[in-house]
Amino acid sequence: MATEQEIWYGPRTLTKVRQVCIPIELLRALKLDVGSEVQFALSGDGREIRVRPTGRTRSEEDESRSG
C-alpha cells in the first residue's frame, strides 16, 4: 500500500491580526488566487488544522460590498 508523503512548509508566524501567509507552492498547486475561498477543520485529536479550497472565488467588488 503506497502512502502519500507529506511536505511541510514553515514555520510561519501569525500576524497581530492572526493571519498567516500560505506558501506560494501550495497556492499554485491548488490554483488559488486573490479571492479564493477556503475552509478550515480541526483534526480529531486537535493537533492539526486542515485547509481546503471550496472551488469558489469572491471578487474584490464582492469584498467591498460585504465590508
XYZ file of N, CA, C and O in Angstrom:
268
model
N 0.836 -1.183 0.000
C 0.000 0.000 0.000
C 0.885 1.251 0.000
O 1.705 1.439 0.882
N 0.731 2.099 -1.002
C 1.523 3.315 -1.102
C 0.934 4.404 -0.220
O -0.276 4.588 -0.163
N 1.802 5.114 0.499
C 1.338 6.228 1.319
C 1.842 7.531 0.724
O 2.918 7.586 0.148
N 1.036 8.547 0.854
C 1.391 9.859 0.350
C 2.337 10.530 1.339
O 2.044 10.614 2.525
N 3.489 10.995 0.852
C 4.440 11.653 1.727
C 4.060 13.125 1.891
O 3.759 13.804 0.926
N 4.070 13.593 3.132
C 3.748 14.983 3.413
C 4.992 15.837 3.288
O 6.074 15.431 3.690
N 4.823 17.033 2.739
C 5.900 18.016 2.683
C 5.456 19.181 3.553
O 4.402 19.772 3.321
N 6.240 19.472 4.569
C 5.902 20.548 5.493
C 6.580 21.839 5.060
O 7.738 21.842 4.653
N 5.866 22.955 5.155
C 6.377 24.281 4.846
C 6.348 25.100 6.128
O 5.414 25.022 6.896
N 7.356 25.920 6.318
C 7.342 26.772 7.502
C 8.528 26.482 8.384
O 9.467 25.823 7.958
N 8.482 26.992 9.575
C 7.319 27.548 10.245
C 6.931 28.926 9.699
O 7.742 29.627 9.124
N 5.676 29.274 9.909
C 5.129 30.584 9.575
C 4.695 31.236 10.883
O 4.378 30.550 11.859
N 4.643 32.563 10.900
C 4.281 33.293 12.107
C 2.959 34.019 11.903
O 2.757 34.661 10.878
N 2.071 33.906 12.875
C 0.808 34.638 12.829
C 1.077 36.127 13.035
O 1.890 36.505 13.878
N 0.379 36.978 12.289
C 0.495 38.419 12.455
C -0.338 38.864 13.652
O -1.040 38.052 14.268
N -0.305 40.158 13.944
C -1.089 40.704 15.063
C -2.582 40.483 14.882
O -3.324 40.399 15.849
N -3.029 40.396 13.627
C -4.451 40.156 13.367
C -4.711 38.681 13.063
O -5.704 38.320 12.437
N -3.781 37.822 13.504
C -3.899 36.355 13.429
C -4.011 35.821 12.003
O -4.743 34.888 11.725
N -3.262 36.436 11.089
C -3.208 35.966 9.716
C -1.876 35.273 9.476
O -0.891 35.540 10.156
N -1.874 34.392 8.489
C -0.648 33.695 8.119
C -0.626 33.551 6.603
O -1.678 33.378 5.969
N 0.558 33.654 6.005
C 0.685 33.509 4.552
C 0.773 32.037 4.177
O 1.464 31.261 4.829
N 0.080 31.675 3.116
C 0.150 30.317 2.579
C 1.298 30.289 1.566
O 1.365 31.155 0.692
N 2.201 29.327 1.661
C 3.332 29.266 0.725
C 2.871 29.241 -0.733
O 1.888 28.572 -1.074
N 3.579 29.966 -1.581
C 3.214 30.100 -2.988
C 3.151 28.742 -3.690
O 2.312 28.542 -4.566
N 3.989 27.807 -3.297
C 3.972 26.478 -3.919
C 2.618 25.801 -3.723
O 2.111 25.141 -4.623
N 2.042 25.969 -2.542
C 0.736 25.376 -2.261
C -0.368 26.105 -3.010
O -1.292 25.478 -3.536
N -0.282 27.437 -3.066
C -1.284 28.211 -3.811
C -1.294 27.806 -5.282
O -2.358 27.618 -5.874
N -0.119 27.671 -5.850
C -0.021 27.279 -7.262
C -0.548 25.864 -7.483
O -1.259 25.602 -8.446
N -0.194 24.950 -6.586
C -0.630 23.557 -6.730
C -2.153 23.437 -6.693
O -2.732 22.595 -7.381
N -2.798 24.288 -5.901
C -4.255 24.251 -5.757
C -4.965 25.263 -6.655
O -6.183 25.375 -6.620
N -4.172 26.022 -7.429
C -4.717 27.050 -8.331
C -5.573 28.070 -7.563
O -6.671 28.426 -7.970
N -5.038 28.547 -6.427
C -5.713 29.549 -5.614
C -5.114 30.921 -5.887
O -3.922 31.049 -6.142
N -5.957 31.947 -5.831
C -5.513 33.316 -6.062
C -6.322 34.243 -5.164
O -7.164 33.782 -4.379
N -6.095 35.537 -5.289
C -6.833 36.516 -4.501
C -8.331 36.271 -4.660
O -8.814 36.103 -5.776
N -9.034 36.195 -3.538
C -10.472 35.979 -3.569
C -10.892 34.527 -3.489
O -12.073 34.233 -3.320
N -9.948 33.592 -3.608
C -10.288 32.173 -3.499
C -10.765 31.869 -2.080
O -10.174 32.335 -1.112
N -11.849 31.113 -1.977
C -12.373 30.746 -0.663
C -11.795 29.420 -0.200
O -11.600 28.502 -0.997
N -11.508 29.338 1.105
C -11.019 28.102 1.714
C -11.834 27.817 2.969
O -12.464 28.711 3.539
N -11.830 26.561 3.386
C -12.490 26.137 4.620
C -11.424 25.578 5.558
O -10.378 25.104 5.104
N -11.720 25.600 6.857
C -10.807 25.090 7.873
C -11.502 24.014 8.696
O -12.706 24.093 8.942
N -10.722 23.013 9.140
C -11.229 21.979 10.040
C -10.117 21.603 11.015
O -8.931 21.614 10.665
N -10.503 21.284 12.232
C -9.561 20.836 13.246
C -9.583 19.313 13.281
O -10.663 18.699 13.286
N -8.398 18.701 13.306
C -8.335 17.239 13.348
C -8.949 16.731 14.649
O -9.063 17.467 15.633
N -9.332 15.469 14.649
C -9.984 14.870 15.812
C -9.180 14.961 17.086
O -9.742 15.140 18.166
N -7.849 14.854 16.973
C -7.010 14.924 18.163
C -6.605 16.361 18.511
O -5.908 16.593 19.493
N -7.038 17.339 17.698
C -6.761 18.743 17.977
C -5.340 19.188 17.714
O -4.937 20.263 18.143
N -4.574 18.383 16.969
C -3.165 18.710 16.737
C -2.890 19.323 15.372
O -1.801 19.814 15.127
N -3.866 19.282 14.462
C -3.650 19.811 13.116
C -4.865 20.584 12.645
O -5.999 20.268 13.012
N -4.601 21.592 11.819
C -5.657 22.341 11.145
C -5.595 21.950 9.677
O -4.528 21.982 9.061
N -6.720 21.565 9.133
C -6.813 21.229 7.707
C -7.425 22.409 6.968
O -8.344 23.053 7.472
N -6.904 22.691 5.781
C -7.414 23.769 4.939
C -7.746 23.164 3.586
O -6.949 22.397 3.036
N -8.925 23.507 3.050
C -9.258 23.006 1.721
C -9.973 24.086 0.926
O -10.747 24.880 1.489
N -9.727 24.126 -0.386
C -10.410 25.107 -1.225
C -11.869 24.715 -1.420
O -12.204 23.538 -1.449
N -12.740 25.724 -1.545
C -14.161 25.463 -1.784
C -14.461 25.385 -3.270
O -15.519 24.897 -3.652
N -13.551 25.911 -4.090
C -13.793 25.964 -5.525
C -14.490 27.251 -5.939
O -14.774 27.464 -7.105
N -14.765 28.114 -4.957
C -15.429 29.387 -5.250
C -14.429 30.527 -5.083
O -13.465 30.425 -4.334
N -14.703 31.626 -5.771
C -13.863 32.813 -5.692
C -14.741 34.038 -5.515
O -15.765 34.170 -6.178
N -14.343 34.914 -4.612
C -15.037 36.196 -4.424
C -14.215 37.285 -5.090
O -13.003 37.342 -4.925
N -14.869 38.156 -5.811
C -14.161 39.255 -6.466
C -13.922 40.372 -5.461
O -14.536 40.427 -4.401
N -13.011 41.293 -5.804
C -12.761 42.436 -4.933
C -14.020 43.284 -4.796
O -14.269 43.875 -3.758
N -14.844 43.325 -5.821
C -16.098 44.070 -5.774
C -17.026 43.458 -4.728
O -17.658 44.163 -3.946
N -17.119 42.118 -4.686
C -17.928 41.424 -3.674
C -17.416 41.755 -2.277
O -18.192 41.974 -1.360
N -16.084 41.776 -2.118
C -15.483 42.057 -0.817
C -15.847 43.457 -0.331
O -16.164 43.653 0.821
N -15.800 44.455 -1.227
C -16.091 45.828 -0.828
C -17.563 45.997 -0.441
O -17.894 46.786 0.425
N -18.442 45.234 -1.042
C -19.877 45.302 -0.704
C -20.153 44.716 0.675
O -21.002 45.190 1.402
N -19.451 43.619 1.016
C -19.729 42.937 2.278
C -19.031 43.602 3.459
O -19.359 43.330 4.591
N -18.035 44.449 3.193
C -17.259 45.084 4.264
C -17.873 46.312 4.701
O -18.185 46.830 5.616
